[in-house]
Amino acid sequence: MMKQKHCCPPAKAAPRNTSGNEEFATLCKALGHPARVQILQHLIRMDRCVCGQIVEVMPLAQSTVSQHLKILRRSGLIQGEVDGPKSCYCVDKNVLKRFHDMVETLLEEQ
Amino acid sequence: MMKQKHCCPPAKAAPRNTSGNEEFATLCKALGHPARVQILQHLIRMDRCVCGQIVEVMPLAQSTVSQHLKILRRSGLIQGEVDGPKSCYCVDKNVLKRFHDMVETLLEEQ
DNA sequence: TTTATTGATCGTTGATCGACGATAAGCGAT
DNA sequence: ATCGCTTATCGTCGATCAACGATCAATAAA
């Protein structure tokens, strides 16, 4: 079998929906840290809020929270927009719903 | 606010279900790599199968697949039992269901 | 204009990940 | 007892993560 070093799987015989796997894994990875789960939950409850409000709730430095927000944003789970000198974040419910559907699909596949 | 270095959050004022977050993050982290998602899907479809069969399907070295299996097993998503010289793996459907429910709870919280 | 506030980014540091080959350990067959 | 097959573990290496403080850029307030 073809092997490779330090890189993601190449084309395979029957890769069975690899791109979907990729997106699912990306979303999971974004939620693979308790701080980011907490941030997402907080955003869900508050609907939308500003970075500082999140920092207040978290036992982490502002720069660390900002980093987590960046990761969540990159995954698509949250969106951020500048609001004056502040940054306002909110959950992208479509992406969250899609994530949910992916898990459901997984569950139904058995 | 109390800060700390290189370590997980300590007790907080109102940590709001931190242990649940922890488990959810752990499961997400386990699925945060496309290879592990693929392995889980394969196990779901095959119901149960032996390590070698998984290695055949994946474009990765046997040791790498074994490592991924270990991570999935540690997360609780799959179980493994020795069967002679082979190792047989299967999905823990209860854990998968719980994972699904966690996502659903997240979705319903908005 | 200067100052304060807010948040993103930079740079660093130690820990963990992800890949591999090599090796060890357990079992079945010869 | 030895050999072969199967799988887990070890050791290594580069890449990425997670945390922090420091700094920078942009806006609001004085």
mmCIF file of N, CA and C in Angstrom, chain A:
data_model
loop_
_atom_site.group_PDB
_atom_site.id
_atom_site.type_symbol
_atom_site.label_atom_id
_atom_site.label_comp_id
_atom_site.label_asym_id
_atom_site.label_seq_id
_atom_site.Cartn_x
_atom_site.Cartn_y
_atom_site.Cartn_z
ATOM 1 N N MET A 1 0.840 -1.221 0.000
ATOM 2 C CA MET A 1 0.000 0.000 0.000
ATOM 3 C C MET A 1 0.864 1.256 0.000
ATOM 4 N N MET A 2 0.398 2.257 -0.656
ATOM 5 C CA MET A 2 1.110 3.539 -0.653
ATOM 6 C C MET A 2 1.119 4.125 0.750
ATOM 7 N N LYS A 3 2.282 4.486 1.178
ATOM 8 C CA LYS A 3 2.382 5.186 2.458
ATOM 9 C C LYS A 3 2.926 6.584 2.188
ATOM 10 N N GLN A 4 2.853 7.401 3.199
ATOM 11 C CA GLN A 4 3.391 8.750 3.033
ATOM 12 C C GLN A 4 3.792 9.286 4.393
ATOM 13 N N LYS A 5 4.560 10.351 4.353
ATOM 14 C CA LYS A 5 5.083 10.899 5.593
ATOM 15 C C LYS A 5 4.426 12.222 5.941
ATOM 16 N N HIS A 6 4.012 12.309 7.203
ATOM 17 C CA HIS A 6 3.603 13.611 7.744
ATOM 18 C C HIS A 6 2.631 14.385 6.888
ATOM 19 N N CYS A 7 1.609 13.761 6.420
ATOM 20 C CA CYS A 7 0.671 14.472 5.564
ATOM 21 C C CYS A 7 -0.628 13.697 5.520
ATOM 22 N N CYS A 8 -1.682 14.376 5.128
ATOM 23 C CA CYS A 8 -2.992 13.749 5.151
ATOM 24 C C CYS A 8 -3.158 12.736 4.028
ATOM 25 N N PRO A 9 -4.088 11.812 4.226
ATOM 26 C CA PRO A 9 -4.321 10.740 3.260
ATOM 27 C C PRO A 9 -4.484 11.234 1.828
ATOM 28 N N PRO A 10 -3.878 10.559 0.881
ATOM 29 C CA PRO A 10 -4.044 10.889 -0.531
ATOM 30 C C PRO A 10 -5.319 10.237 -1.048
ATOM 31 N N ALA A 11 -5.525 10.313 -2.352
ATOM 32 C CA ALA A 11 -6.674 9.620 -2.946
ATOM 33 C C ALA A 11 -6.557 8.135 -2.624
ATOM 34 N N LYS A 12 -7.671 7.542 -2.280
ATOM 35 C CA LYS A 12 -7.664 6.120 -1.920
ATOM 36 C C LYS A 12 -8.634 5.370 -2.808
ATOM 37 N N ALA A 13 -8.576 4.067 -2.726
ATOM 38 C CA ALA A 13 -9.444 3.228 -3.548
ATOM 39 C C ALA A 13 -10.907 3.660 -3.402
ATOM 40 N N ALA A 14 -11.435 3.557 -2.202
ATOM 41 C CA ALA A 14 -12.832 3.942 -1.981
ATOM 42 C C ALA A 14 -12.925 4.790 -0.713
ATOM 43 N N PRO A 15 -12.589 6.045 -0.844
ATOM 44 C CA PRO A 15 -12.411 6.887 0.338
ATOM 45 C C PRO A 15 -13.718 7.231 1.031
ATOM 46 N N ARG A 16 -14.822 6.905 0.436
ATOM 47 C CA ARG A 16 -16.117 7.035 1.109
ATOM 48 C C ARG A 16 -16.321 8.382 1.786
ATOM 49 N N ASN A 17 -16.542 9.413 0.992
ATOM 50 C CA ASN A 17 -16.939 10.703 1.551
ATOM 51 C C ASN A 17 -15.856 11.335 2.424
ATOM 52 N N THR A 18 -14.683 11.432 1.870
ATOM 53 C CA THR A 18 -13.571 11.948 2.647
ATOM 54 C C THR A 18 -13.750 13.418 2.997
ATOM 55 N N SER A 19 -14.302 14.202 2.064
ATOM 56 C CA SER A 19 -14.421 15.638 2.305
ATOM 57 C C SER A 19 -15.359 15.926 3.469
ATOM 58 N N GLY A 20 -16.408 15.130 3.576
ATOM 59 C CA GLY A 20 -17.318 15.289 4.706
ATOM 60 C C GLY A 20 -16.621 14.977 6.003
ATOM 61 N N ASN A 21 -15.839 13.922 5.976
ATOM 62 C CA ASN A 21 -15.037 13.567 7.153
ATOM 63 C C ASN A 21 -14.145 14.722 7.564
ATOM 64 N N GLU A 22 -13.569 15.312 6.555
ATOM 65 C CA GLU A 22 -12.625 16.404 6.801
ATOM 66 C C GLU A 22 -13.317 17.544 7.549
ATOM 67 N N GLU A 23 -14.477 17.944 7.079
ATOM 68 C CA GLU A 23 -15.174 19.055 7.724
ATOM 69 C C GLU A 23 -15.605 18.670 9.139
ATOM 70 N N PHE A 24 -16.101 17.463 9.259
ATOM 71 C CA PHE A 24 -16.522 17.012 10.588
ATOM 72 C C PHE A 24 -15.355 17.009 11.562
ATOM 73 N N ALA A 25 -14.229 16.488 11.097
ATOM 74 C CA ALA A 25 -13.045 16.449 11.958
ATOM 75 C C ALA A 25 -12.597 17.863 12.324
ATOM 76 N N THR A 26 -12.708 18.772 11.394
ATOM 77 C CA THR A 26 -12.325 20.162 11.667
ATOM 78 C C THR A 26 -13.194 20.761 12.761
ATOM 79 N N LEU A 27 -14.495 20.533 12.657
ATOM 80 C CA LEU A 27 -15.410 21.052 13.669
ATOM 81 C C LEU A 27 -15.132 20.404 15.025
ATOM 82 N N CYS A 28 -14.925 19.107 15.008
ATOM 83 C CA CYS A 28 -14.618 18.405 16.263
ATOM 84 C C CYS A 28 -13.344 18.943 16.884
ATOM 85 N N LYS A 29 -12.362 19.147 16.053
ATOM 86 C CA LYS A 29 -11.083 19.636 16.567
ATOM 87 C C LYS A 29 -11.263 21.001 17.222
ATOM 88 N N ALA A 30 -12.075 21.842 16.598
ATOM 89 C CA ALA A 30 -12.329 23.174 17.157
ATOM 90 C C ALA A 30 -12.985 23.068 18.532
ATOM 91 N N LEU A 31 -13.788 22.048 18.720
ATOM 92 C CA LEU A 31 -14.459 21.859 20.009
ATOM 93 C C LEU A 31 -13.690 20.902 20.918
ATOM 94 N N GLY A 32 -12.481 20.585 20.531
ATOM 95 C CA GLY A 32 -11.691 19.610 21.273
ATOM 96 C C GLY A 32 -10.927 20.210 22.440
ATOM 97 N N HIS A 33 -11.368 21.337 22.901
ATOM 98 C CA HIS A 33 -10.743 21.951 24.087
ATOM 99 C C HIS A 33 -11.851 22.544 24.963
ATOM 100 N N PRO A 34 -11.838 22.187 26.257
ATOM 101 C CA PRO A 34 -12.927 22.615 27.138
ATOM 102 C C PRO A 34 -13.178 24.124 27.130
ATOM 103 N N ALA A 35 -12.120 24.896 26.999
ATOM 104 C CA ALA A 35 -12.303 26.353 26.982
ATOM 105 C C ALA A 35 -13.156 26.771 25.793
ATOM 106 N N ARG A 36 -12.943 26.107 24.660
ATOM 107 C CA ARG A 36 -13.701 26.498 23.477
ATOM 108 C C ARG A 36 -15.145 26.033 23.557
ATOM 109 N N VAL A 37 -15.358 24.899 24.188
ATOM 110 C CA VAL A 37 -16.732 24.454 24.418
ATOM 111 C C VAL A 37 -17.449 25.463 25.302
ATOM 112 N N GLN A 38 -16.750 25.887 26.337
ATOM 113 C CA GLN A 38 -17.331 26.851 27.269
ATOM 114 C C GLN A 38 -17.663 28.163 26.558
ATOM 115 N N ILE A 39 -16.752 28.593 25.709
ATOM 116 C CA ILE A 39 -16.987 29.833 24.960
ATOM 117 C C ILE A 39 -18.215 29.676 24.066
ATOM 118 N N LEU A 40 -18.285 28.549 23.388
ATOM 119 C CA LEU A 40 -19.437 28.331 22.508
ATOM 120 C C LEU A 40 -20.736 28.336 23.299
ATOM 121 N N GLN A 41 -20.744 27.644 24.426
ATOM 122 C CA GLN A 41 -21.944 27.619 25.274
ATOM 123 C C GLN A 41 -22.337 29.020 25.715
ATOM 124 N N HIS A 42 -21.340 29.771 26.128
ATOM 125 C CA HIS A 42 -21.614 31.131 26.582
ATOM 126 C C HIS A 42 -22.224 31.956 25.450
ATOM 127 N N LEU A 43 -21.689 31.793 24.257
ATOM 128 C CA LEU A 43 -22.204 32.545 23.115
ATOM 129 C C LEU A 43 -23.626 32.102 22.773
ATOM 130 N N ILE A 44 -23.884 30.810 22.942
ATOM 131 C CA ILE A 44 -25.225 30.322 22.658
ATOM 132 C C ILE A 44 -26.219 30.951 23.634
ATOM 133 N N ARG A 45 -25.830 31.034 24.897
ATOM 134 C CA ARG A 45 -26.749 31.567 25.908
ATOM 135 C C ARG A 45 -26.938 33.066 25.764
ATOM 136 N N MET A 46 -25.852 33.749 25.417
ATOM 137 C CA MET A 46 -25.913 35.211 25.346
ATOM 138 C C MET A 46 -26.351 35.688 23.964
ATOM 139 N N ASP A 47 -26.489 34.770 23.049
ATOM 140 C CA ASP A 47 -26.836 35.075 21.669
ATOM 141 C C ASP A 47 -25.667 35.757 20.955
ATOM 142 N N ARG A 48 -25.224 36.868 21.500
ATOM 143 C CA ARG A 48 -24.029 37.509 20.945
ATOM 144 C C ARG A 48 -23.384 38.286 22.069
ATOM 145 N N CYS A 49 -22.066 38.327 22.065
ATOM 146 C CA CYS A 49 -21.419 39.194 23.026
ATOM 147 C C CYS A 49 -20.008 39.526 22.602
ATOM 148 N N VAL A 50 -19.493 40.502 23.339
ATOM 149 C CA VAL A 50 -18.244 41.138 22.992
ATOM 150 C C VAL A 50 -17.100 40.380 23.674
ATOM 151 N N CYS A 51 -15.966 40.410 23.059
ATOM 152 C CA CYS A 51 -14.808 39.630 23.529
ATOM 153 C C CYS A 51 -14.556 39.796 25.025
ATOM 154 N N GLY A 52 -14.593 41.035 25.483
ATOM 155 C CA GLY A 52 -14.308 41.315 26.887
ATOM 156 C C GLY A 52 -15.221 40.560 27.835
ATOM 157 N N GLN A 53 -16.475 40.425 27.457
ATOM 158 C CA GLN A 53 -17.428 39.692 28.294
ATOM 159 C C GLN A 53 -17.040 38.229 28.401
ATOM 160 N N ILE A 54 -16.475 37.719 27.348
ATOM 161 C CA ILE A 54 -16.040 36.323 27.369
ATOM 162 C C ILE A 54 -14.805 36.181 28.239
ATOM 163 N N VAL A 55 -13.898 37.119 28.095
ATOM 164 C CA VAL A 55 -12.675 37.083 28.898
ATOM 165 C C VAL A 55 -13.021 37.107 30.383
ATOM 166 N N GLU A 56 -14.034 37.923 30.742
ATOM 167 C CA GLU A 56 -14.462 38.016 32.141
ATOM 168 C C GLU A 56 -14.865 36.651 32.709
ATOM 169 N N VAL A 57 -15.487 35.870 31.884
ATOM 170 C CA VAL A 57 -16.037 34.596 32.339
ATOM 171 C C VAL A 57 -14.979 33.492 32.390
ATOM 172 N N MET A 58 -13.931 33.666 31.612
ATOM 173 C CA MET A 58 -12.938 32.604 31.498
ATOM 174 C C MET A 58 -11.735 32.876 32.393
ATOM 175 N N PRO A 59 -11.171 31.808 32.943
ATOM 176 C CA PRO A 59 -9.986 31.964 33.795
ATOM 177 C C PRO A 59 -8.708 31.967 32.975
ATOM 178 N N LEU A 60 -8.726 32.691 31.885
ATOM 179 C CA LEU A 60 -7.584 32.686 30.976
ATOM 180 C C LEU A 60 -7.228 34.116 30.601
ATOM 181 N N ALA A 61 -5.997 34.297 30.158
ATOM 182 C CA ALA A 61 -5.563 35.622 29.739
ATOM 183 C C ALA A 61 -6.319 36.056 28.488
ATOM 184 N N GLN A 62 -6.393 37.359 28.310
ATOM 185 C CA GLN A 62 -7.124 37.892 27.163
ATOM 186 C C GLN A 62 -6.554 37.355 25.851
ATOM 187 N N SER A 63 -5.248 37.278 25.770
ATOM 188 C CA SER A 63 -4.638 36.824 24.522
ATOM 189 C C SER A 63 -4.988 35.363 24.236
ATOM 190 N N THR A 64 -5.090 34.588 25.292
ATOM 191 C CA THR A 64 -5.438 33.171 25.116
ATOM 192 C C THR A 64 -6.882 33.027 24.648
ATOM 193 N N VAL A 65 -7.776 33.795 25.258
ATOM 194 C CA VAL A 65 -9.176 33.758 24.835
ATOM 195 C C VAL A 65 -9.302 34.196 23.385
ATOM 196 N N SER A 66 -8.574 35.228 23.041
ATOM 197 C CA SER A 66 -8.606 35.721 21.671
ATOM 198 C C SER A 66 -8.154 34.630 20.698
ATOM 199 N N GLN A 67 -7.166 33.897 21.108
ATOM 200 C CA GLN A 67 -6.667 32.795 20.294
ATOM 201 C C GLN A 67 -7.739 31.721 20.112
ATOM 202 N N HIS A 68 -8.415 31.377 21.207
ATOM 203 C CA HIS A 68 -9.492 30.379 21.121
ATOM 204 C C HIS A 68 -10.615 30.881 20.222
ATOM 205 N N LEU A 69 -10.933 32.167 20.339
ATOM 206 C CA LEU A 69 -11.974 32.736 19.491
ATOM 207 C C LEU A 69 -11.579 32.630 18.019
ATOM 208 N N LYS A 70 -10.317 32.853 17.770
ATOM 209 C CA LYS A 70 -9.829 32.761 16.395
ATOM 210 C C LYS A 70 -10.021 31.358 15.838
ATOM 211 N N ILE A 71 -9.710 30.386 16.668
ATOM 212 C CA ILE A 71 -9.838 28.989 16.237
ATOM 213 C C ILE A 71 -11.302 28.642 15.974
ATOM 214 N N LEU A 72 -12.166 29.087 16.867
ATOM 215 C CA LEU A 72 -13.597 28.834 16.673
ATOM 216 C C LEU A 72 -14.096 29.528 15.407
ATOM 217 N N ARG A 73 -13.605 30.732 15.189
ATOM 218 C CA ARG A 73 -14.042 31.482 14.020
ATOM 219 C C ARG A 73 -13.555 30.804 12.742
ATOM 220 N N ARG A 74 -12.318 30.348 12.782
ATOM 221 C CA ARG A 74 -11.751 29.685 11.604
ATOM 222 C C ARG A 74 -12.538 28.428 11.260
ATOM 223 N N SER A 75 -13.069 27.777 12.287
ATOM 224 C CA SER A 75 -13.830 26.549 12.039
ATOM 225 C C SER A 75 -15.203 26.848 11.456
ATOM 226 N N GLY A 76 -15.647 28.078 11.585
ATOM 227 C CA GLY A 76 -16.950 28.463 11.069
ATOM 228 C C GLY A 76 -18.046 28.444 12.120
ATOM 229 N N LEU A 77 -17.751 27.900 13.293
ATOM 230 C CA LEU A 77 -18.785 27.775 14.318
ATOM 231 C C LEU A 77 -19.250 29.125 14.854
ATOM 232 N N ILE A 78 -18.369 30.096 14.864
ATOM 233 C CA ILE A 78 -18.788 31.423 15.305
ATOM 234 C C ILE A 78 -18.362 32.464 14.274
ATOM 235 N N GLN A 79 -19.030 33.602 14.352
ATOM 236 C CA GLN A 79 -18.682 34.719 13.492
ATOM 237 C C GLN A 79 -18.314 35.899 14.372
ATOM 238 N N GLY A 80 -17.452 36.754 13.865
ATOM 239 C CA GLY A 80 -17.067 37.927 14.624
ATOM 240 C C GLY A 80 -17.097 39.158 13.745
ATOM 241 N N GLU A 81 -17.588 40.239 14.315
ATOM 242 C CA GLU A 81 -17.539 41.494 13.572
ATOM 243 C C GLU A 81 -17.083 42.611 14.492
ATOM 244 N N VAL A 82 -16.359 43.556 13.915
ATOM 245 C CA VAL A 82 -15.866 44.666 14.722
ATOM 246 C C VAL A 82 -17.005 45.649 14.957
ATOM 247 N N ASP A 83 -17.037 46.142 16.195
ATOM 248 C CA ASP A 83 -18.097 47.062 16.595
ATOM 249 C C ASP A 83 -17.406 48.182 17.368
ATOM 250 N N GLY A 84 -16.995 49.191 16.650
ATOM 251 C CA GLY A 84 -16.174 50.222 17.257
ATOM 252 C C GLY A 84 -14.845 49.603 17.639
ATOM 253 N N PRO A 85 -14.370 49.851 18.840
ATOM 254 C CA PRO A 85 -13.110 49.264 19.273
ATOM 255 C C PRO A 85 -13.312 47.841 19.790
ATOM 256 N N LYS A 86 -14.546 47.397 19.796
ATOM 257 C CA LYS A 86 -14.839 46.074 20.328
ATOM 258 C C LYS A 86 -15.054 45.059 19.212
ATOM 259 N N SER A 87 -15.073 43.802 19.589
ATOM 260 C CA SER A 87 -15.353 42.732 18.642
ATOM 261 C C SER A 87 -16.536 41.938 19.160
ATOM 262 N N CYS A 88 -17.538 41.841 18.326
ATOM 263 C CA CYS A 88 -18.751 41.134 18.727
ATOM 264 C C CYS A 88 -18.802 39.760 18.072
ATOM 265 N N TYR A 89 -19.073 38.760 18.897
ATOM 266 C CA TYR A 89 -19.097 37.404 18.383
ATOM 267 C C TYR A 89 -20.473 36.781 18.533
ATOM 268 N N CYS A 90 -20.800 35.903 17.599
ATOM 269 C CA CYS A 90 -22.039 35.146 17.730
ATOM 270 C C CYS A 90 -21.883 33.789 17.061
ATOM 271 N N VAL A 91 -22.726 32.856 17.448
ATOM 272 C CA VAL A 91 -22.684 31.510 16.898
ATOM 273 C C VAL A 91 -23.284 31.502 15.497
ATOM 274 N N ASP A 92 -22.697 30.756 14.613
ATOM 275 C CA ASP A 92 -23.331 30.500 13.322
ATOM 276 C C ASP A 92 -24.200 29.260 13.469
ATOM 277 N N LYS A 93 -25.481 29.506 13.611
ATOM 278 C CA LYS A 93 -26.384 28.406 13.925
ATOM 279 C C LYS A 93 -26.487 27.388 12.801
ATOM 280 N N ASN A 94 -26.274 27.847 11.592
ATOM 281 C CA ASN A 94 -26.313 26.907 10.470
ATOM 282 C C ASN A 94 -25.197 25.879 10.581
ATOM 283 N N VAL A 95 -24.027 26.377 10.937
ATOM 284 C CA VAL A 95 -22.891 25.459 11.065
ATOM 285 C C VAL A 95 -23.111 24.512 12.242
ATOM 286 N N LEU A 96 -23.626 25.068 13.324
ATOM 287 C CA LEU A 96 -23.887 24.227 14.493
ATOM 288 C C LEU A 96 -24.915 23.145 14.146
ATOM 289 N N LYS A 97 -25.929 23.555 13.391
ATOM 290 C CA LYS A 97 -26.947 22.604 12.959
ATOM 291 C C LYS A 97 -26.333 21.537 12.055
ATOM 292 N N ARG A 98 -25.445 21.961 11.178
ATOM 293 C CA ARG A 98 -24.813 21.000 10.278
ATOM 294 C C ARG A 98 -23.962 20.016 11.077
ATOM 295 N N PHE A 99 -23.289 20.540 12.058
ATOM 296 C CA PHE A 99 -22.492 19.670 12.936
ATOM 297 C C PHE A 99 -23.388 18.629 13.597
ATOM 298 N N HIS A 100 -24.501 19.104 14.113
ATOM 299 C CA HIS A 100 -25.462 18.194 14.740
ATOM 300 C C HIS A 100 -25.917 17.117 13.751
ATOM 301 N N ASP A 101 -26.217 17.541 12.536
ATOM 302 C CA ASP A 101 -26.696 16.586 11.537
ATOM 303 C C ASP A 101 -25.627 15.548 11.200
ATOM 304 N N MET A 102 -24.391 15.986 11.203
ATOM 305 C CA MET A 102 -23.313 15.034 10.909
ATOM 306 C C MET A 102 -23.252 13.950 11.982
ATOM 307 N N VAL A 103 -23.385 14.373 13.234
ATOM 308 C CA VAL A 103 -23.365 13.392 14.321
ATOM 309 C C VAL A 103 -24.558 12.458 14.195
ATOM 310 N N GLU A 104 -25.683 13.033 13.832
ATOM 311 C CA GLU A 104 -26.891 12.217 13.695
ATOM 312 C C GLU A 104 -26.721 11.177 12.590
ATOM 313 N N THR A 105 -26.141 11.626 11.487
ATOM 314 C CA THR A 105 -25.882 10.713 10.375
ATOM 315 C C THR A 105 -25.002 9.556 10.834
ATOM 316 N N LEU A 106 -23.982 9.920 11.586
ATOM 317 C CA LEU A 106 -23.077 8.913 12.125
ATOM 318 C C LEU A 106 -23.861 7.892 12.951
ATOM 319 N N LEU A 107 -24.745 8.415 13.752
ATOM 320 C CA LEU A 107 -25.503 7.567 14.664
ATOM 321 C C LEU A 107 -26.473 6.661 13.905
ATOM 322 N N GLU A 108 -27.024 7.210 12.830
ATOM 323 C CA GLU A 108 -28.033 6.450 12.078
ATOM 324 C C GLU A 108 -27.410 5.405 11.185
ATOM 325 N N GLU A 109 -26.107 5.526 10.988
ATOM 326 C CA GLU A 109 -25.454 4.659 10.024
ATOM 327 C C GLU A 109 -25.299 3.231 10.532
ATOM 328 N N GLN A 110 -25.555 3.052 11.792
ATOM 329 C CA GLN A 110 -25.333 1.711 12.332
ATOM 330 C C GLN A 110 -26.534 0.801 12.115
#
